[in-house]
Amino acid sequence: MTRFDGEVSPAFEIVEPAEWRAPVIFNSPHSGSTYPDEFLSASRIDLPTLRRSEDSFMDELIGHLSARGFPTVRVNFPRSYVDVNREPYELDPRMFTGRLPSFANTRSMRVAGGLGTIPRVVGDGQEIYRDRIAVDDALARIETLYKPYHRALRRLINKVHQMFGTVVLVDCHSMPSVGVSRDEPRRPDVVIGDRYGTSCTPLLPDRVEETMTGLGYSIGRNKPYAGGFITEHYGNPASGLHAVQLEFNRAIYMDERRRERSQRFAQVASDFGVLADVLATTIPFGDLGPFQAAAE
């Protein structure tokens, strides 16, 4: 974790493998921990509280996969500053001084919950900002951070698609071990989200579940997380684009209170490698390309 006075640089990092094994991309959009000083100054809550929204260390858990033949993507700015797993303009007008553009989505469920593109709250519901912020500031964050990330991710997806004829995007996240609601049952070790079967071939979540179950992890499907904007936006099976979201329970690899890696961290990282290898060797990628219309 770092504090940064000025622009976040680099805003994100893409590491392509020297030798490609398979059309599988591993993405970590919420593990960023470089906090601009002006953001911290505007916040009414302290840095440890802001950091509760991070998918801490997820970028490290997948970082070694580029050496195994898979491209990896990591975002360095925090999701509490700009959340790339949202539509580009999911914005809450109550947060800003000035008028939002007419095309802004101000009524989504995520905006209502305070978790838009520029979040109003951190994950446990605490308000981030002391005062309203300027609309121009919000739009500048979208232009300089959000949009370049998505342009680069799209270029990578297109490159892989051209190389292999299909793409599998594995969107990697982590979740608190305990939900906000007391009525929520104990969370499993891993939740697989495929937007209820719409973002990828059923073979992909099935293979992930088989592999992770075999490694000793408990598995959930689509609850409480079915996949966010990235999974929904980039998952288009009819075009040969398959996206699946993985939410890892933080308790299995870190001390949530101290925000430190636990003794199991190395094992979880190793198991990511096992999963990547299984996907590379057992998924019939040649059958996952764009669906062809039946010959008449």
Rosetta silent file (secondary structure, phi, psi, omega in degrees, C-alpha in Angstrom):
SEQUENCE: MTRFDGEVSPAFEIVEPAEWRAPVIFNSPHSGSTYPDEFLSASRIDLPTLRRSEDSFMDELIGHLSARGFPTVRVNFPRSYVDVNREPYELDPRMFTGRLPSFANTRSMRVAGGLGTIPRVVGDGQEIYRDRIAVDDALARIETLYKPYHRALRRLINKVHQMFGTVVLVDCHSMPSVGVSRDEPRRPDVVIGDRYGTSCTPLLPDRVEETMTGLGYSIGRNKPYAGGFITEHYGNPASGLHAVQLEFNRAIYMDERRRERSQRFAQVASDFGVLADVLATTIPFGDLGPFQAAAE
SCORE:     score description
SCORE:     0.000 S_00000001
   1 L     0.000  136.268  178.610    0.000    0.000    0.000 S_00000001
   2 E  -137.169  155.246  168.154    1.273    3.462   -0.880 S_00000001
   3 E  -102.519  142.948 -172.953    0.174    7.069   -0.698 S_00000001
   4 E  -136.405  123.625  179.274    0.801    9.015   -3.849 S_00000001
   5 L   -93.475  100.426 -177.627    0.926   12.781   -4.319 S_00000001
   6 L   123.210 -156.233 -178.853   -0.166   13.356   -7.894 S_00000001
   7 L   -70.881  147.571  174.295   -1.223   11.012  -10.652 S_00000001
   8 L   -79.646  118.111 -174.833   -1.328    7.295  -10.025 S_00000001
   9 L  -140.477  124.478   -6.624    1.407    5.915  -12.253 S_00000001
  10 L   -75.417  149.962 -179.388    1.133    3.410  -13.678 S_00000001
  11 L   -67.708  -31.877  179.116   -2.641    3.340  -13.263 S_00000001
  12 E  -156.013  163.860 -177.907   -2.715   -0.337  -14.209 S_00000001
  13 E  -135.738  133.306  174.519   -0.321   -3.019  -15.424 S_00000001
  14 E  -117.986  124.457  179.012   -0.715   -5.739  -18.032 S_00000001
  15 E  -115.039  113.018  177.467    1.894   -8.480  -18.112 S_00000001
  16 L   -91.727  146.895 -178.314    1.820  -10.688  -21.170 S_00000001
  17 L   -74.400  153.278  174.768    3.567  -14.070  -21.099 S_00000001
  18 L   -66.196  -38.405  175.563    6.710  -14.780  -23.061 S_00000001
  19 L  -129.780  123.928 -176.257    5.009  -17.922  -24.348 S_00000001
  20 L   -81.976  130.742  177.829    1.217  -18.143  -24.451 S_00000001
  21 L   -96.091  -33.612 -173.365   -0.329  -21.370  -23.177 S_00000001
  22 L  -164.641  162.279 -179.818   -4.007  -20.620  -23.602 S_00000001
  23 L   -82.627   53.157 -176.976   -6.491  -17.790  -24.235 S_00000001
  24 E  -118.214  120.464  179.899   -7.097  -17.246  -20.520 S_00000001
  25 E  -106.527  133.242  175.364   -6.699  -13.763  -18.980 S_00000001
  26 E  -108.763  124.091 -171.892   -6.530  -13.236  -15.210 S_00000001
  27 E  -122.795  134.224  175.877   -7.717   -9.794  -14.104 S_00000001
  28 E  -124.389   93.087 -174.726   -7.573   -8.100  -10.675 S_00000001
  29 L   -87.928   -9.862 -172.274   -9.526   -4.819  -10.837 S_00000001
  30 L  -122.004   16.570 -179.085  -10.011   -4.165   -7.107 S_00000001
  31 L   -98.651    5.543 -178.261   -6.635   -4.794   -5.459 S_00000001
  32 L   -61.742  139.405 -176.608   -5.245   -1.298   -6.081 S_00000001
  33 L  -139.023   25.454  174.534   -3.674    0.364   -3.047 S_00000001
  34 E   -99.920  108.731 -171.680   -2.090    3.587   -4.320 S_00000001
  35 E  -102.909  114.244  176.082   -4.067    6.387   -2.633 S_00000001
  36 E   -61.113  139.975 -178.283   -3.731    9.941   -3.981 S_00000001
  37 H   -60.768  -36.784 -179.213   -3.125   12.443   -1.179 S_00000001
  38 H   -65.881  -30.174  176.272   -5.921   14.721   -2.398 S_00000001
  39 H   -69.821  -44.666  179.255   -8.331   11.806   -2.067 S_00000001
  40 H   -63.396  -36.328 -179.997   -7.195   11.086    1.476 S_00000001
  41 H   -67.733  -30.824 -178.570   -7.538   14.765    2.369 S_00000001
  42 H   -83.771  -12.016 -175.081  -11.118   14.808    1.109 S_00000001
  43 E   -83.291  141.819  176.524  -12.072   11.651    3.010 S_00000001
  44 L   -89.309   -8.057  179.563  -13.866   11.779    6.328 S_00000001
  45 L  -115.536  159.142 -174.579  -12.613    8.296    7.217 S_00000001
  46 L   -82.156  171.273 -175.644   -9.067    7.112    7.801 S_00000001
  47 H   -61.645  -44.847  178.445   -6.911    5.030    5.490 S_00000001
  48 H   -56.853  -35.348  178.771   -7.413    1.678    7.277 S_00000001
  49 H   -71.160  -41.842  175.547  -11.172    2.112    6.887 S_00000001
  50 H   -57.523  -36.964 -173.963  -10.844    3.028    3.204 S_00000001
  51 H   -71.579   -9.482  177.284   -8.765   -0.085    2.675 S_00000001
  52 H   -64.401  -19.074  179.105  -11.648   -2.340    3.687 S_00000001
  53 H   -84.069  -11.228 -178.512  -12.892   -2.024    0.115 S_00000001
  54 L   -71.158  145.694  164.914   -9.682   -3.459   -1.341 S_00000001
  55 L   -87.640   71.878 -168.599   -9.418   -6.993   -2.664 S_00000001
  56 L   -55.139  130.707  172.695   -6.161   -7.113   -0.755 S_00000001
  57 L    71.284    2.122  179.846   -3.310   -9.120   -2.290 S_00000001
  58 H   -61.832  -35.395  177.858   -5.420  -10.556   -5.112 S_00000001
  59 H   -62.724  -33.297  177.480   -2.956   -9.068   -7.609 S_00000001
  60 H   -73.454  -36.958 -179.103   -0.170  -11.005   -5.872 S_00000001
  61 H   -62.421  -30.710  179.632   -2.150  -14.241   -5.853 S_00000001
  62 H  -103.266   -6.854 -171.982   -2.401  -14.145   -9.647 S_00000001
  63 H   -59.436  -32.520 -177.210    0.861  -12.295  -10.381 S_00000001
  64 H   -75.799   -8.790 -173.911    2.931  -15.429  -10.947 S_00000001
  65 H   -71.320  -23.189  177.944    0.595  -16.691  -13.653 S_00000001
  66 H   -64.170  -32.249  177.274    2.238  -14.604  -16.388 S_00000001
  67 H   -73.237  -14.453  179.465    5.357  -16.743  -15.951 S_00000001
  68 H   -97.147    1.714  175.292    3.152  -19.819  -16.492 S_00000001
  69 L   107.988   15.514 -176.648    1.882  -18.599  -19.855 S_00000001
  70 L  -126.182  135.311  175.952   -1.144  -16.452  -18.984 S_00000001
  71 L   -69.830  144.101  177.690   -1.601  -12.670  -19.276 S_00000001
  72 E  -126.935  149.527 -179.552   -2.407  -10.853  -16.030 S_00000001
  73 E  -131.169  133.998  176.500   -3.977   -7.444  -15.403 S_00000001
  74 E  -136.812  140.959  175.898   -3.845   -5.423  -12.192 S_00000001
  75 E  -100.449  135.588 -175.463   -5.257   -2.009  -11.291 S_00000001
  76 L   -98.032  -22.550  177.124   -3.119    0.132   -8.972 S_00000001
  77 L   -86.406  152.498 -174.859   -5.591    2.833   -7.891 S_00000001
  78 L   -76.747  149.747  179.355   -8.163    1.885   -5.233 S_00000001
  79 L   -65.623  -23.459  177.916  -11.742    1.035   -6.079 S_00000001
  80 L   -71.495  -15.013  178.071  -12.887    3.580   -3.486 S_00000001
  81 L   -93.170  -49.937  172.588  -11.390    6.270   -5.754 S_00000001
  82 L  -147.000  130.920 -179.214  -12.648    4.906   -9.092 S_00000001
  83 L  -106.185  109.466 -177.944  -14.367    1.563   -9.545 S_00000001
  84 L   -77.526   -6.733  178.620  -13.670    0.034  -12.967 S_00000001
  85 L   -95.836   36.570  176.231  -16.177   -2.754  -12.296 S_00000001
  86 L  -133.307  166.728  167.985  -19.050   -0.355  -12.921 S_00000001
  87 L   -59.004  159.433 -176.071  -20.553    1.307  -15.948 S_00000001
  88 L   -64.771  -25.511 -175.692  -18.469    4.360  -16.894 S_00000001
  89 L  -133.054   48.155  170.482  -20.999    6.865  -15.552 S_00000001
  90 E   -85.099   97.591 -169.094  -22.875    5.283  -12.645 S_00000001
  91 L  -131.683  139.682 -179.039  -22.891    8.456  -10.556 S_00000001
  92 L   -95.377  112.049 -175.977  -24.861    9.670   -7.553 S_00000001
  93 H   -61.277  -20.979  179.604  -25.887   13.326   -8.053 S_00000001
  94 H   -69.982  -13.987 -176.503  -26.009   13.840   -4.280 S_00000001
  95 H   -85.580  -16.373 -162.283  -22.226   13.484   -4.153 S_00000001
  96 E  -122.566  152.266  165.865  -21.284   16.325   -6.467 S_00000001
  97 E   -97.890  134.036 -174.539  -21.316   20.048   -6.953 S_00000001
  98 L   103.192  169.197 -175.217  -22.232   20.883  -10.515 S_00000001
  99 L   -96.406  131.395  175.430  -24.465   19.136  -13.022 S_00000001
 100 L   -72.048  153.499  175.054  -23.829   15.590  -14.145 S_00000001
 101 L   -61.647  151.914 -174.843  -23.924   14.845  -17.879 S_00000001
 102 L   -62.178  -25.189 -177.276  -27.364   13.872  -19.159 S_00000001
 103 L   -86.450   -1.008  179.588  -26.185   10.359  -20.024 S_00000001
 104 L   -63.733  140.519  175.280  -25.089    9.523  -16.467 S_00000001
 105 E   -89.716  102.062 -175.725  -26.849    6.525  -14.924 S_00000001
 106 L  -101.075    1.616 -172.079  -28.060    7.963  -11.612 S_00000001
 107 L  -125.120   16.114  178.638  -30.640    5.303  -10.762 S_00000001
 108 L   -72.181  160.653  177.057  -28.848    1.971  -10.807 S_00000001
 109 H   -61.326  -33.499 -179.117  -29.009   -0.309   -7.789 S_00000001
 110 H   -70.011  -40.025  175.388  -25.276    0.175   -7.330 S_00000001
 111 H   -62.466  -43.859  179.643  -25.647    3.955   -7.227 S_00000001
 112 H   -58.879  -33.865  178.899  -28.496    3.587   -4.725 S_00000001
 113 L   -84.603    0.382  179.039  -26.194    1.518   -2.525 S_00000001
 114 L    85.051   11.973 -173.713  -23.429    4.122   -2.710 S_00000001
 115 L  -120.515   53.255  177.567  -21.193    1.939   -4.863 S_00000001
 116 L   -83.772 -164.285 -178.780  -21.153    3.676   -8.222 S_00000001
 117 L   -61.204  -40.582  167.985  -18.210    4.451  -10.478 S_00000001
 118 L  -107.158   99.197 -172.159  -17.130    7.085   -7.944 S_00000001
 119 L   -64.525  146.641  174.568  -18.206    5.349   -4.722 S_00000001
 120 L   -93.045  -27.220 -177.655  -19.983    7.260   -1.977 S_00000001
 121 E  -131.270  161.333  168.871  -19.321    4.619    0.699 S_00000001
 122 L   -86.894  177.740 -170.063  -16.803    1.914    1.477 S_00000001
 123 L   -56.665  -30.903 -178.219  -17.835   -1.703    1.604 S_00000001
 124 L   -93.911   12.236  171.765  -19.288   -1.612    5.109 S_00000001
 125 L    94.261    2.883 -179.904  -21.452    1.425    4.351 S_00000001
 126 L   -80.144  135.547  178.695  -19.392    4.276    5.821 S_00000001
 127 E   -63.987  137.217 -177.348  -19.520    7.573    3.917 S_00000001
 128 L   -84.829  -46.371 -165.431  -16.213    8.429    2.248 S_00000001
 129 E   -97.777  143.102  176.306  -16.336   12.167    1.648 S_00000001
 130 L   -72.841  -40.947 -178.669  -16.452   15.039    4.098 S_00000001
 131 L  -133.789  170.511  173.063  -18.034   17.367    1.516 S_00000001
 132 L   -64.057  151.546  178.776  -19.422   17.145   -1.976 S_00000001
 133 E  -112.306  157.814 -176.519  -16.823   16.872   -4.709 S_00000001
 134 E   -70.033  138.130  176.030  -16.733   18.702   -8.035 S_00000001
 135 H   -55.419  -40.739 -178.659  -18.349   16.995  -11.010 S_00000001
 136 H   -61.233  -32.994  177.352  -15.285   17.898  -13.072 S_00000001
 137 H   -65.921  -45.605  179.211  -13.097   15.973  -10.614 S_00000001
 138 H   -61.542  -45.594 -178.842  -15.255   12.871  -10.982 S_00000001
 139 H   -66.080  -33.437  177.855  -15.281   13.102  -14.766 S_00000001
 140 H   -65.729  -38.937  177.549  -11.502   13.604  -14.813 S_00000001
 141 H   -62.373  -40.931  179.665  -11.016   10.371  -12.866 S_00000001
 142 H   -64.874  -42.343 -178.100  -13.164    8.541  -15.384 S_00000001
 143 H   -69.604  -38.478 -172.227  -11.263   10.006  -18.336 S_00000001
 144 H   -94.818  -17.583 -177.042   -7.745    9.467  -16.961 S_00000001
 145 H  -122.488  -56.845 -175.611   -8.133    6.164  -15.095 S_00000001
 146 H   -62.362  -54.098 -174.645  -11.328    4.289  -15.890 S_00000001
 147 H   -65.921  -42.828  176.926  -11.391    4.689  -19.665 S_00000001
 148 H   -60.610  -37.196  177.323   -7.680    3.939  -20.300 S_00000001
 149 H   -61.002  -48.694 -176.854   -8.006    0.739  -18.249 S_00000001
 150 H   -69.185  -33.702  175.164  -10.986   -0.483  -20.251 S_00000001
 151 H   -62.558  -43.286 -179.092   -9.366    0.475  -23.566 S_00000001
 152 H   -68.172  -39.860  178.314   -6.279   -1.545  -22.617 S_00000001
 153 H   -65.030  -40.945  178.669   -8.333   -4.509  -21.406 S_00000001
 154 H   -64.022  -40.890  177.682  -10.357   -4.467  -24.607 S_00000001
 155 H   -61.285  -41.824  179.445   -7.159   -4.389  -26.696 S_00000001
 156 H   -64.510  -44.954  178.864   -5.822   -7.381  -24.785 S_00000001
 157 H   -60.099  -43.899  179.466   -9.081   -9.278  -25.206 S_00000001
 158 H   -63.752  -39.009  178.770   -9.099   -8.517  -28.937 S_00000001
 159 H   -62.218  -47.437 -179.844   -5.485   -9.655  -29.270 S_00000001
 160 H   -64.343  -39.849  179.798   -6.184  -12.959  -27.545 S_00000001
 161 H   -61.245  -41.610  179.086   -9.350  -13.413  -29.575 S_00000001
 162 H   -68.713  -34.990 -179.102   -7.418  -12.967  -32.812 S_00000001
 163 H   -71.370  -41.619 -169.139   -4.677  -15.350  -31.673 S_00000001
 164 H  -115.771  -14.009 -177.374   -6.905  -18.170  -30.441 S_00000001
 165 L    85.884   -5.683  178.250  -10.391  -17.556  -31.809 S_00000001
 166 L  -157.741  165.469  179.417  -11.822  -17.344  -28.290 S_00000001
 167 E  -141.933  140.175  168.887  -11.117  -15.687  -24.921 S_00000001
 168 E  -119.007  118.442  176.939  -11.686  -16.655  -21.287 S_00000001
 169 E  -104.285  118.317  177.554  -11.545  -13.728  -18.852 S_00000001
 170 E  -103.265  108.623 -175.962  -11.198  -14.738  -15.213 S_00000001
 171 E   -93.525  114.155 -166.960  -12.118  -11.716  -13.088 S_00000001
 172 E  -104.592  124.968 -177.291  -10.526  -12.193   -9.668 S_00000001
 173 E  -135.502  171.840  170.858  -11.922  -10.639   -6.488 S_00000001
 174 E  -134.121  154.959 -176.859  -12.039  -11.243   -2.759 S_00000001
 175 E  -128.635  150.731  172.972  -14.896  -10.894   -0.301 S_00000001
 176 L   -59.068  148.462 -177.795  -15.134  -10.347    3.459 S_00000001
 177 L   -69.730  -22.627 -178.571  -15.568  -13.612    5.305 S_00000001
 178 L  -124.884  133.638  179.687  -18.733  -12.314    6.985 S_00000001
 179 L   -76.591  168.468  178.772  -21.553  -10.474    5.233 S_00000001
 180 L   -68.264  -37.762 -178.666  -23.148   -7.241    6.419 S_00000001
 181 L   -84.197  134.855  177.620  -26.440   -8.986    7.119 S_00000001
 182 L   -69.637  -20.117 -178.880  -26.617  -11.316   10.094 S_00000001
 183 L   -79.931  -12.781 -178.805  -29.105  -13.423    8.172 S_00000001
 184 L   -71.198  131.955  178.073  -26.562  -14.280    5.492 S_00000001
 185 L   -66.609  169.088  178.646  -25.247  -17.843    5.853 S_00000001
 186 L   -56.694  132.942 -177.944  -21.546  -18.570    6.232 S_00000001
 187 L   -77.104  141.540  177.725  -19.774  -17.615    3.056 S_00000001
 188 L   -71.972  175.136  178.918  -18.006  -20.356    1.087 S_00000001
 189 L   -68.254  -37.859 -177.974  -14.314  -20.251    0.262 S_00000001
 190 E  -139.040  133.679  172.306  -14.968  -19.332   -3.371 S_00000001
 191 E  -112.049  124.304  178.417  -18.035  -17.909   -5.121 S_00000001
 192 E   -96.911  124.501  179.072  -18.194  -18.439   -8.886 S_00000001
 193 E  -115.879  125.328  177.362  -20.191  -15.826  -10.766 S_00000001
 194 L  -129.944   28.003 -178.547  -21.326  -16.274  -14.364 S_00000001
 195 L    52.666   44.961  178.460  -24.274  -13.860  -14.383 S_00000001
 196 L    54.816   45.346  172.191  -26.585  -16.834  -13.910 S_00000001
 197 L    87.445    7.706 -174.431  -25.265  -18.680  -16.924 S_00000001
 198 L  -102.789  -15.438 -171.909  -25.152  -15.774  -19.388 S_00000001
 199 L   -97.579   -6.420 -177.688  -21.495  -14.650  -19.379 S_00000001
 200 L  -164.240  168.321  172.586  -19.734  -17.870  -20.401 S_00000001
 201 L   -61.633  141.147  178.589  -20.085  -21.468  -21.472 S_00000001
 202 L   -57.802  -24.083 -179.461  -21.398  -23.650  -18.605 S_00000001
 203 H   -60.537  -33.141 -174.695  -18.248  -25.744  -18.969 S_00000001
 204 H   -67.639  -56.256  177.166  -16.124  -22.950  -17.489 S_00000001
 205 H   -63.739  -31.323  176.877  -17.740  -22.571  -14.041 S_00000001
 206 H   -62.891  -43.991 -179.010  -18.223  -26.332  -13.897 S_00000001
 207 H   -68.298  -38.559  175.906  -14.517  -26.911  -14.463 S_00000001
 208 H   -61.267  -45.051 -178.941  -13.579  -24.220  -11.921 S_00000001
 209 H   -64.039  -44.720  179.175  -15.860  -25.812   -9.343 S_00000001
 210 H   -58.838  -44.706 -176.360  -14.530  -29.314   -9.976 S_00000001
 211 H   -67.545  -47.950 -176.368  -10.942  -28.127   -9.671 S_00000001
 212 H   -70.995  -34.751  174.970  -11.363  -25.991   -6.568 S_00000001
 213 H   -62.919  -41.106  178.343  -13.516  -28.589   -4.826 S_00000001
 214 H   -63.946  -25.178  177.942  -10.807  -31.145   -5.511 S_00000001
 215 L   -88.750    0.926  174.208   -8.312  -28.804   -3.854 S_00000001
 216 L   100.471   10.567 -178.458  -10.449  -28.635   -0.723 S_00000001
 217 L   -93.386  143.494  170.347  -12.373  -25.386   -1.207 S_00000001
 218 L   -84.429  145.390 -168.982  -16.085  -24.951   -0.520 S_00000001
 219 E  -126.007  141.940  169.356  -17.916  -23.418   -3.489 S_00000001
 220 E  -124.521  160.939  179.864  -20.905  -21.165   -4.075 S_00000001
 221 E  -125.431  117.325  168.887  -22.537  -20.097   -7.327 S_00000001
 222 L    65.818   -3.793  176.710  -23.727  -16.551   -8.069 S_00000001
 223 L  -131.664  127.721    4.932  -24.693  -15.736   -4.466 S_00000001
 224 L   -87.255    7.854 -176.250  -23.939  -13.286   -3.027 S_00000001
 225 L  -130.314  117.764 -179.248  -21.930  -12.261   -6.127 S_00000001
 226 L   -99.217   -5.460 -175.709  -23.004  -13.102   -9.676 S_00000001
 227 L   115.536  139.298 -177.753  -20.432  -10.907  -11.415 S_00000001
 228 L   -97.524 -153.482 -176.148  -20.220   -7.164  -11.959 S_00000001
 229 H   -59.025  -42.144 -176.815  -19.902   -4.891  -14.966 S_00000001
 230 H   -61.700  -47.635  179.928  -16.697   -6.535  -16.235 S_00000001
 231 H   -62.837  -44.093 -177.999  -18.185  -10.023  -16.278 S_00000001
 232 H   -69.875  -42.311 -173.608  -21.422   -8.807  -17.826 S_00000001
 233 H   -72.901  -40.918 -175.403  -19.842   -6.416  -20.328 S_00000001
 234 H   -94.417  -14.507  177.731  -17.059   -8.647  -21.647 S_00000001
 235 L   -81.983  112.321  179.788  -18.854  -11.968  -21.417 S_00000001
 236 E  -145.474   79.672 -173.037  -20.477  -12.692  -24.784 S_00000001
 237 H   -55.842  -33.160 -179.274  -20.385  -16.440  -25.438 S_00000001
 238 H   -63.880  -22.056  177.659  -22.013  -16.113  -28.865 S_00000001
 239 H  -100.479    6.898 -178.688  -18.943  -14.121  -29.954 S_00000001
 240 L    81.880   17.137 -179.723  -16.466  -16.497  -28.347 S_00000001
 241 E  -111.141  116.532 -173.960  -15.919  -14.205  -25.343 S_00000001
 242 E  -120.482  127.925 -178.496  -16.313  -15.950  -21.991 S_00000001
 243 E  -129.783  135.049  177.866  -16.080  -14.206  -18.611 S_00000001
 244 E  -135.864  140.684  178.681  -16.321  -15.670  -15.127 S_00000001
 245 E  -104.181  135.972  175.199  -15.900  -13.947  -11.774 S_00000001
 246 E  -117.353  124.154  175.134  -14.148  -15.590   -8.822 S_00000001
 247 E  -110.636  114.428  178.685  -14.643  -14.224   -5.302 S_00000001
 248 E   -95.179  132.759  174.849  -12.206  -15.652   -2.783 S_00000001
 249 E   -64.212  121.535 -174.939  -13.065  -15.531    0.916 S_00000001
 250 H   -61.596  -27.375 -177.504  -10.359  -13.350    2.456 S_00000001
 251 H   -64.581  -18.261 -177.447  -10.184  -15.496    5.571 S_00000001
 252 H   -82.845  -13.131 -178.231   -8.598  -18.325    3.572 S_00000001
 253 L  -135.507   -1.593 -178.058   -5.480  -16.347    2.668 S_00000001
 254 E  -151.821  161.220  169.924   -5.154  -13.334    4.977 S_00000001
 255 E   -87.012  109.011 -173.414   -5.751  -11.930    8.438 S_00000001
 256 L   -66.279  -36.021 -177.093   -8.628   -9.566    7.710 S_00000001
 257 L   -71.395  -44.361 -178.514   -8.229   -7.464   10.847 S_00000001
 258 L   -87.697  -10.672 -176.785   -4.481   -6.908   10.492 S_00000001
 259 L    54.348   55.022  179.112   -4.576   -6.948    6.688 S_00000001
 260 E  -129.765  150.799  175.624   -1.653   -9.348    6.526 S_00000001
 261 E   -65.294  140.486  178.601   -0.997  -12.460    4.482 S_00000001
 262 L   -95.971 -179.510 -179.391   -1.692  -15.634    6.418 S_00000001
 263 L   -65.411  -22.480 -178.323    0.211  -18.916    6.412 S_00000001
 264 L   -86.416   -1.832 -174.635   -2.106  -20.221    3.668 S_00000001
 265 H   -56.778  -48.920 -177.340   -1.278  -17.391    1.276 S_00000001
 266 H   -62.596  -35.615  179.675    1.385  -19.348   -0.620 S_00000001
 267 H   -68.380  -41.489  179.192   -0.919  -22.361   -0.908 S_00000001
 268 H   -64.691  -40.968  176.432   -3.783  -20.298   -2.322 S_00000001
 269 H   -61.021  -42.552  178.347   -1.403  -18.723   -4.856 S_00000001
 270 H   -63.201  -37.886 -179.424   -0.203  -22.196   -5.813 S_00000001
 271 H   -69.090  -30.106  172.027   -3.795  -23.367   -6.204 S_00000001
 272 H   -60.263  -39.633  177.187   -4.427  -20.487   -8.626 S_00000001
 273 H   -63.551  -40.773  177.103   -1.624  -22.003  -10.693 S_00000001
 274 H   -61.148  -45.840  179.672   -3.289  -25.399  -10.560 S_00000001
 275 H   -60.490  -44.571  179.314   -6.567  -23.872  -11.708 S_00000001
 276 H   -60.371  -43.259  179.590   -4.867  -22.049  -14.581 S_00000001
 277 H   -63.584  -40.666  179.620   -3.148  -25.241  -15.692 S_00000001
 278 H   -63.976  -44.660  179.377   -6.406  -27.194  -15.586 S_00000001
 279 H   -61.387  -41.262 -177.168   -8.200  -24.576  -17.672 S_00000001
 280 H   -66.674  -31.263 -172.227   -5.348  -24.527  -20.187 S_00000001
 281 H  -102.510  -15.077 -174.113   -5.246  -28.300  -20.603 S_00000001
 282 H  -120.104  -13.526  178.721   -8.893  -29.402  -20.287 S_00000001
 283 L   -84.327  126.260  178.544  -11.061  -26.667  -21.819 S_00000001
 284 L   -79.292   80.795 -173.567  -11.757  -27.364  -25.530 S_00000001
 285 H   -59.157  -29.418  179.452  -11.069  -23.814  -26.681 S_00000001
 286 H   -63.848  -19.721  179.519  -11.655  -24.748  -30.300 S_00000001
 287 H   -95.137    0.026 -174.433  -15.303  -25.359  -29.446 S_00000001
 288 L  -104.382    8.244 -179.525  -15.764  -22.010  -27.685 S_00000001
 289 L   -72.041 -176.132 -179.460  -15.455  -19.704  -30.662 S_00000001
 290 L   -55.334  136.631  178.280  -18.268  -17.658  -32.178 S_00000001
 291 L   -66.244  134.976  179.897  -21.420  -19.654  -32.727 S_00000001
 292 L   -98.403  138.859  176.051  -21.984  -20.389  -36.408 S_00000001
 293 L   -66.284  142.058 -179.423  -25.414  -20.207  -37.963 S_00000001
 294 L   -63.826  139.122  179.593  -26.658  -23.589  -39.084 S_00000001
 295 L   -67.809  139.351 -179.328  -26.197  -24.249  -42.796 S_00000001
 296 L   -91.348    0.000    0.000  -29.437  -24.086  -44.739 S_00000001
